[in-house]
């Protein structure tokens, strides 16, 4: 008989679940019926799949979505601070509309929502694993760099390159501005730094769901099967070298998150990390406070990683730096 695999070091017994608490309140017979009903409902939830039972799955999805919308609107309506804030924003917008300044607010909101939304979509891979930075952000940076090289300055409009459209004067050189020669890397970064920050902020927001799921499961005293499945497959003797390496790396990441908290989140999010979802799950499992987790994400993703990536692409897109790199490669690879 195969012996049961021991729990890893990070396994901790969760809080007593709701059913275990109910066992102290109800009679054994009633508790058994409640537990059986709970197991039946859990099996029903596990059987739901968009491929096997599409109609029922979509029905429950729409039902839950509608319930969340209704409860969200109801909870928002009953908060005085939210109602006052909404009324204040509407009053300010009406005042700006009367003075013909609402266009500035609308364009700013459109600009922010576009780049933040693309960052959020990048975290979930657009549903297909595609990276919205490669599709939208870095092509935008390329257009800015080429326009700067053509105009010789950064005094041109590039903020209307959102929602698949561009303004009439986007990326057009102004005739009344004297070219200043070659614009340095700092000037280019100032021109695209805001877009990069907003996109990085969106990627940070997109990392919240794995954390929230594990956090809510842990506080509710439930077994988090996604967390167990992700981290219990540590490298064993019957697995290959790659699996063993990944297991040891995940083990190190868990120890780092548990010991260093905010600093670990910043470190793990400040470079392209394909397994960062695991870090978010670990932070939720260890009940890291939300703002500690989110501030670390913003520092690592929006303030460090995206700007390091931007620096790399600026070097690749600038003609002078690209020519210098090619010249160096020709000299180095010459036989």
CSV table of C-alpha atoms in Angstrom, one decimal:
chain,number,residue,atom,x,y,z
A,1,UNK,CA,0.0,0.0,0.0
A,2,UNK,CA,1.4,3.4,-1.0
A,3,UNK,CA,2.2,5.6,1.9
A,4,UNK,CA,0.6,9.0,2.0
A,5,UNK,CA,2.8,11.9,0.9
A,6,UNK,CA,3.7,14.1,3.8
A,7,UNK,CA,2.6,17.7,3.7
A,8,UNK,CA,5.2,20.3,2.5
A,9,UNK,CA,6.7,22.7,5.0
A,10,UNK,CA,4.3,25.5,4.1
A,11,UNK,CA,1.2,23.5,4.8
A,12,UNK,CA,-0.7,24.9,7.8
A,13,UNK,CA,-4.0,23.7,9.1
A,14,UNK,CA,-6.7,26.2,8.1
A,15,UNK,CA,-9.3,27.6,10.4
A,16,UNK,CA,-12.2,25.4,11.3
A,17,UNK,CA,-14.7,25.5,8.5
A,18,UNK,CA,-18.3,26.4,8.7
A,19,UNK,CA,-19.6,22.8,8.7
A,20,UNK,CA,-17.3,21.9,11.6
A,21,UNK,CA,-18.7,24.9,13.6
A,22,UNK,CA,-22.2,23.8,12.8
A,23,UNK,CA,-21.5,20.3,14.2
A,24,UNK,CA,-21.4,21.9,17.7
A,25,UNK,CA,-24.8,23.5,17.2
A,26,UNK,CA,-27.0,20.9,15.5
A,27,UNK,CA,-27.7,17.3,16.4
A,28,UNK,CA,-25.5,14.6,14.7
A,29,UNK,CA,-28.3,13.5,12.4
A,30,UNK,CA,-29.1,17.1,11.2
A,31,UNK,CA,-25.4,17.8,10.8
A,32,UNK,CA,-25.0,14.7,8.7
A,33,UNK,CA,-27.8,15.8,6.4
A,34,UNK,CA,-26.3,19.3,6.1
A,35,UNK,CA,-22.8,17.8,5.3
A,36,UNK,CA,-24.3,15.5,2.7
A,37,UNK,CA,-26.1,18.4,1.0
A,38,UNK,CA,-22.9,20.4,1.0
A,39,UNK,CA,-21.0,17.6,-0.6
A,40,UNK,CA,-23.8,17.2,-3.2
A,41,UNK,CA,-23.6,20.9,-4.1
A,42,UNK,CA,-19.9,20.8,-4.3
A,43,UNK,CA,-20.0,17.9,-6.7
A,44,UNK,CA,-22.6,19.8,-8.7
A,45,UNK,CA,-20.3,22.8,-8.9
A,46,UNK,CA,-17.3,20.7,-10.0
A,47,UNK,CA,-19.4,19.2,-12.8
A,48,UNK,CA,-20.0,22.6,-14.3
A,49,UNK,CA,-18.0,23.1,-17.5
A,50,UNK,CA,-18.4,25.3,-20.5
A,51,UNK,CA,-17.6,22.3,-22.7
A,52,UNK,CA,-19.7,19.6,-21.0
A,53,UNK,CA,-22.7,21.6,-19.7
A,54,UNK,CA,-22.6,25.0,-21.6
A,55,UNK,CA,-26.2,26.0,-21.1
A,56,UNK,CA,-26.2,25.4,-17.4
A,57,UNK,CA,-22.8,26.9,-16.9
A,58,UNK,CA,-23.8,30.1,-18.8
A,59,UNK,CA,-27.1,30.2,-16.8
A,60,UNK,CA,-25.3,30.2,-13.5
A,61,UNK,CA,-22.7,32.6,-14.7
A,62,UNK,CA,-25.3,35.2,-15.8
A,63,UNK,CA,-27.2,34.6,-12.6
A,64,UNK,CA,-24.2,35.2,-10.4
A,65,UNK,CA,-23.1,38.2,-12.5
A,66,UNK,CA,-26.5,39.8,-12.2
A,67,UNK,CA,-26.5,39.1,-8.5
A,68,UNK,CA,-23.1,40.8,-8.1
A,69,UNK,CA,-24.2,43.8,-10.1
A,70,UNK,CA,-27.4,44.2,-8.0
A,71,UNK,CA,-25.6,43.8,-4.7
A,72,UNK,CA,-22.8,46.1,-5.8
A,73,UNK,CA,-25.3,48.8,-6.8
A,74,UNK,CA,-27.3,48.3,-3.6
A,75,UNK,CA,-24.2,48.5,-1.4
A,76,UNK,CA,-22.9,51.5,-3.2
A,77,UNK,CA,-26.2,53.3,-3.0
A,78,UNK,CA,-26.4,52.8,0.8
A,79,UNK,CA,-22.9,54.4,1.4
A,80,UNK,CA,-23.3,58.1,2.0
A,81,UNK,CA,-19.7,58.9,1.1
A,82,UNK,CA,-20.1,57.2,-2.3
A,83,UNK,CA,-23.3,59.0,-3.0
A,84,UNK,CA,-21.8,62.4,-2.2
A,85,UNK,CA,-18.7,61.7,-4.3
A,86,UNK,CA,-20.9,60.7,-7.3
A,87,UNK,CA,-23.0,63.9,-6.9
A,88,UNK,CA,-19.9,66.0,-6.5
A,89,UNK,CA,-18.3,64.5,-9.7
A,90,UNK,CA,-21.6,65.0,-11.6
A,91,UNK,CA,-21.7,68.7,-10.5
A,92,UNK,CA,-18.1,69.3,-11.4
A,93,UNK,CA,-18.7,67.7,-14.8
A,94,UNK,CA,-21.8,69.8,-15.4
A,95,UNK,CA,-19.9,72.9,-14.6
A,96,UNK,CA,-17.0,71.9,-16.9
A,97,UNK,CA,-19.6,71.2,-19.6
A,98,UNK,CA,-21.0,74.6,-19.3
A,99,UNK,CA,-17.6,76.2,-19.7
A,100,UNK,CA,-16.6,73.9,-22.6
A,101,UNK,CA,-13.8,72.3,-20.6
A,102,UNK,CA,-15.4,68.8,-20.4
A,103,UNK,CA,-13.5,67.7,-23.5
A,104,UNK,CA,-10.2,67.8,-21.6
A,105,UNK,CA,-11.7,65.7,-18.8
A,106,UNK,CA,-13.2,63.2,-21.2
A,107,UNK,CA,-10.0,62.8,-23.2
A,108,UNK,CA,-8.0,62.4,-20.0
A,109,UNK,CA,-10.4,59.7,-18.7
A,110,UNK,CA,-10.3,58.0,-22.1
A,111,UNK,CA,-6.5,58.0,-22.1
A,112,UNK,CA,-6.2,56.6,-18.5
A,113,UNK,CA,-8.8,53.9,-19.0
A,114,UNK,CA,-7.3,52.8,-22.3
A,115,UNK,CA,-3.8,52.1,-21.0
A,116,UNK,CA,-4.9,50.8,-17.5
A,117,UNK,CA,-7.4,48.5,-19.2
A,118,UNK,CA,-4.7,47.2,-21.6
A,119,UNK,CA,-2.5,46.5,-18.6
A,120,UNK,CA,-5.3,44.5,-16.9
A,121,UNK,CA,-5.9,42.6,-20.1
A,122,UNK,CA,-2.2,41.8,-20.3
A,123,UNK,CA,-2.3,40.1,-16.9
A,124,UNK,CA,-4.9,37.7,-18.1
A,125,UNK,CA,-3.3,37.3,-21.5
A,126,UNK,CA,-6.4,38.7,-23.4
A,127,UNK,CA,-7.8,35.2,-22.9
A,128,UNK,CA,-5.3,33.7,-25.5
A,129,UNK,CA,-1.9,34.3,-23.8
A,130,UNK,CA,-1.2,37.4,-26.0
A,131,UNK,CA,0.7,40.3,-24.4
A,132,UNK,CA,-1.0,43.7,-24.8
A,133,UNK,CA,2.3,45.4,-24.5
A,134,UNK,CA,3.5,43.8,-27.7
A,135,UNK,CA,0.2,44.6,-29.4
A,136,UNK,CA,-0.3,48.2,-28.3
A,137,UNK,CA,2.2,49.8,-25.9
A,138,UNK,CA,5.5,49.1,-27.6
A,139,UNK,CA,4.1,50.0,-31.1
A,140,UNK,CA,3.0,53.3,-29.6
A,141,UNK,CA,6.5,53.8,-28.2
A,142,UNK,CA,7.9,53.0,-31.6
A,143,UNK,CA,5.7,55.6,-33.3
A,144,UNK,CA,6.7,58.2,-30.7
A,145,UNK,CA,10.5,57.5,-31.2
A,146,UNK,CA,10.2,57.7,-35.0
A,147,UNK,CA,8.2,60.9,-34.8
A,148,UNK,CA,10.8,62.4,-32.5
A,149,UNK,CA,13.6,61.5,-34.9
A,150,UNK,CA,11.7,63.0,-37.8
A,151,UNK,CA,10.7,66.2,-36.0
A,152,UNK,CA,13.8,66.7,-33.9
A,153,UNK,CA,11.7,67.6,-30.8
A,154,UNK,CA,9.0,66.1,-28.5
A,155,UNK,CA,6.5,69.0,-28.9
A,156,UNK,CA,3.9,67.0,-30.8
A,157,UNK,CA,0.6,65.4,-29.8
A,158,UNK,CA,0.6,61.6,-29.1
A,159,UNK,CA,-2.0,61.2,-26.4
A,160,UNK,CA,-4.9,60.6,-28.8
A,161,UNK,CA,-3.5,57.3,-29.9
A,162,UNK,CA,-6.1,55.3,-27.9
A,163,UNK,CA,-9.1,53.1,-28.5
A,164,UNK,CA,-7.9,52.2,-32.0
A,165,UNK,CA,-8.1,55.8,-33.3
A,166,UNK,CA,-5.9,58.8,-33.5
A,167,UNK,CA,-6.5,62.5,-33.6
A,168,UNK,CA,-6.2,64.6,-36.7
A,169,UNK,CA,-2.9,66.1,-35.5
A,170,UNK,CA,-1.4,63.0,-33.8
A,171,UNK,CA,2.3,62.4,-34.5
A,172,UNK,CA,2.5,65.5,-36.7
A,173,UNK,CA,5.4,67.8,-36.5
A,174,UNK,CA,4.7,71.4,-35.6
A,175,UNK,CA,6.0,73.9,-38.2
A,176,UNK,CA,6.5,76.7,-35.6
A,177,UNK,CA,8.8,74.6,-33.4
A,178,UNK,CA,12.5,74.7,-34.2
A,179,UNK,CA,14.2,71.3,-34.2
A,180,UNK,CA,16.6,70.8,-31.3
A,181,UNK,CA,18.7,68.1,-32.9
A,182,UNK,CA,18.9,64.6,-31.5
A,183,UNK,CA,16.6,64.1,-28.5
A,184,UNK,CA,18.2,62.1,-25.6
A,185,UNK,CA,16.9,59.0,-24.0
A,186,UNK,CA,15.6,61.0,-21.0
A,187,UNK,CA,13.5,63.2,-23.3
A,188,UNK,CA,12.1,60.1,-25.0
A,189,UNK,CA,11.3,58.5,-21.7
A,190,UNK,CA,9.4,61.7,-20.5
A,191,UNK,CA,7.3,61.5,-23.7
A,192,UNK,CA,6.2,57.9,-23.1
A,193,UNK,CA,6.7,57.5,-19.3
A,194,UNK,CA,3.0,58.2,-18.4
A,195,UNK,CA,1.7,55.5,-20.8
A,196,UNK,CA,4.1,53.0,-19.5
A,197,UNK,CA,3.2,53.7,-15.9
A,198,UNK,CA,-0.5,53.4,-16.5
A,199,UNK,CA,0.0,50.2,-18.4
A,200,UNK,CA,2.1,48.8,-15.5
A,201,UNK,CA,-0.5,49.9,-13.0
A,202,UNK,CA,-3.1,47.9,-15.0
A,203,UNK,CA,-0.9,44.8,-14.9
A,204,UNK,CA,-0.7,45.2,-11.1
A,205,UNK,CA,-4.5,45.4,-10.8
A,206,UNK,CA,-4.8,42.3,-13.0
A,207,UNK,CA,-2.7,40.3,-10.5
A,208,UNK,CA,-5.3,40.8,-7.7
A,209,UNK,CA,-7.7,38.0,-8.5
A,210,UNK,CA,-5.3,35.1,-7.6
A,211,UNK,CA,-4.5,36.8,-4.4
A,212,UNK,CA,-8.1,37.5,-3.5
A,213,UNK,CA,-9.2,34.0,-4.2
A,214,UNK,CA,-6.6,32.4,-1.9
A,215,UNK,CA,-7.1,35.1,0.7
A,216,UNK,CA,-10.9,34.6,0.9
A,217,UNK,CA,-10.5,30.8,0.9
A,218,UNK,CA,-8.0,31.0,3.8
A,219,UNK,CA,-10.1,33.4,5.9
A,220,UNK,CA,-13.2,31.2,5.3
A,221,UNK,CA,-11.3,28.2,6.6
A,222,UNK,CA,-11.6,26.3,3.4
A,223,UNK,CA,-9.0,24.1,1.6
A,224,UNK,CA,-7.6,26.0,-1.3
A,225,UNK,CA,-7.3,23.3,-3.9
A,226,UNK,CA,-5.8,25.6,-6.5
A,227,UNK,CA,-3.0,26.5,-4.1
A,228,UNK,CA,-2.4,22.9,-3.2
A,229,UNK,CA,-2.3,21.8,-6.8
A,230,UNK,CA,0.1,24.5,-7.8
A,231,UNK,CA,2.6,24.1,-5.0
A,232,UNK,CA,2.3,20.4,-3.8
A,233,UNK,CA,4.0,19.1,-7.0
A,234,UNK,CA,7.5,19.9,-5.7
A,235,UNK,CA,10.3,18.0,-7.3
A,236,UNK,CA,10.6,14.4,-6.3
A,237,UNK,CA,12.9,11.6,-7.2
A,238,UNK,CA,10.7,10.3,-10.0
A,239,UNK,CA,10.6,13.7,-11.8
A,240,UNK,CA,12.9,15.2,-14.3
A,241,UNK,CA,15.5,17.8,-13.6
A,242,UNK,CA,13.3,20.7,-14.9
A,243,UNK,CA,10.4,19.6,-12.5
A,244,UNK,CA,12.9,19.4,-9.6
A,245,UNK,CA,14.3,22.8,-10.4
A,246,UNK,CA,10.8,24.4,-10.6
A,247,UNK,CA,9.8,22.7,-7.4
A,248,UNK,CA,12.8,24.1,-5.5
A,249,UNK,CA,12.3,27.5,-7.1
A,250,UNK,CA,8.6,27.6,-6.0
A,251,UNK,CA,9.7,26.5,-2.5
A,252,UNK,CA,12.2,29.3,-2.4
A,253,UNK,CA,9.6,31.8,-3.5
A,254,UNK,CA,7.2,30.7,-0.8
A,255,UNK,CA,9.8,31.1,1.9
A,256,UNK,CA,10.8,34.5,0.5
A,257,UNK,CA,7.2,35.8,0.5
A,258,UNK,CA,6.5,34.5,4.1
A,259,UNK,CA,9.7,35.9,5.5
A,260,UNK,CA,10.1,39.3,3.7
A,261,UNK,CA,6.5,40.3,2.7
A,262,UNK,CA,6.5,43.6,0.9
A,263,UNK,CA,10.1,43.4,-0.2
A,264,UNK,CA,9.6,40.0,-1.6
A,265,UNK,CA,6.6,41.1,-3.7
A,266,UNK,CA,8.6,44.1,-5.1
A,267,UNK,CA,11.5,41.8,-5.9
A,268,UNK,CA,9.4,39.1,-7.6
A,269,UNK,CA,7.3,41.6,-9.6
A,270,UNK,CA,10.1,43.8,-10.8
A,271,UNK,CA,11.2,41.5,-13.6
A,272,UNK,CA,9.3,39.4,-16.2
A,273,UNK,CA,8.1,36.5,-14.1
A,274,UNK,CA,5.8,34.1,-15.8
A,275,UNK,CA,5.0,32.4,-12.4
A,276,UNK,CA,4.0,35.5,-10.6
A,277,UNK,CA,0.4,34.2,-10.2
A,278,UNK,CA,1.9,31.7,-7.8
A,279,UNK,CA,3.4,34.6,-5.8
A,280,UNK,CA,-0.1,36.2,-5.6
A,281,UNK,CA,-1.6,32.9,-4.5
A,282,UNK,CA,1.1,32.6,-1.8
A,283,UNK,CA,0.5,36.1,-0.5
A,284,UNK,CA,-3.2,35.4,-0.2
A,285,UNK,CA,-2.5,32.0,1.5
A,286,UNK,CA,-0.3,33.7,4.1
A,287,UNK,CA,-2.9,36.4,4.7
A,288,UNK,CA,-0.7,39.3,3.6
A,289,UNK,CA,-2.6,42.6,4.0
A,290,UNK,CA,-4.1,43.8,0.7
A,291,UNK,CA,-2.4,47.2,0.7
A,292,UNK,CA,1.0,45.6,1.4
A,293,UNK,CA,0.5,43.3,-1.5
A,294,UNK,CA,-0.9,46.0,-3.9
A,295,UNK,CA,1.7,48.6,-3.0
A,296,UNK,CA,4.5,46.1,-3.6
A,297,UNK,CA,2.9,45.2,-7.0
A,298,UNK,CA,2.7,48.9,-8.0
A,299,UNK,CA,6.3,49.5,-7.1
A,300,UNK,CA,7.6,46.4,-8.8
A,301,UNK,CA,5.5,46.4,-11.9
A,302,UNK,CA,4.5,50.1,-12.6
A,303,UNK,CA,7.6,51.8,-11.2
A,304,UNK,CA,10.5,49.4,-12.0
A,305,UNK,CA,9.7,46.6,-14.4
A,306,UNK,CA,7.8,48.5,-17.1
A,307,UNK,CA,10.4,51.3,-17.2
A,308,UNK,CA,13.2,48.9,-17.5
A,309,UNK,CA,11.4,47.3,-20.4
A,310,UNK,CA,10.8,50.8,-21.8
A,311,UNK,CA,14.5,51.6,-21.6
A,312,UNK,CA,15.3,48.4,-23.6
A,313,UNK,CA,12.8,49.2,-26.3
A,314,UNK,CA,14.0,52.8,-26.5
A,315,UNK,CA,17.5,51.6,-27.2
A,316,UNK,CA,16.2,49.2,-29.9
A,317,UNK,CA,14.0,51.8,-31.5
A,318,UNK,CA,16.4,54.7,-31.6
A,319,UNK,CA,18.4,54.8,-34.9
A,320,UNK,CA,21.6,56.0,-33.3
A,321,UNK,CA,21.7,53.3,-30.5
A,322,UNK,CA,20.5,50.7,-33.0
A,323,UNK,CA,23.4,51.6,-35.4
A,324,UNK,CA,25.9,51.5,-32.5
A,325,UNK,CA,24.7,48.0,-31.5
A,326,UNK,CA,24.9,46.7,-35.1
A,327,UNK,CA,28.4,48.2,-35.5
A,328,UNK,CA,29.5,46.5,-32.3
A,329,UNK,CA,28.1,43.2,-33.4
A,330,UNK,CA,29.8,43.4,-36.8
A,331,UNK,CA,33.2,44.1,-35.2
A,332,UNK,CA,32.7,41.3,-32.6
A,333,UNK,CA,31.4,38.7,-35.0
A,334,UNK,CA,33.8,39.5,-37.8
A,335,UNK,CA,36.0,36.5,-38.7
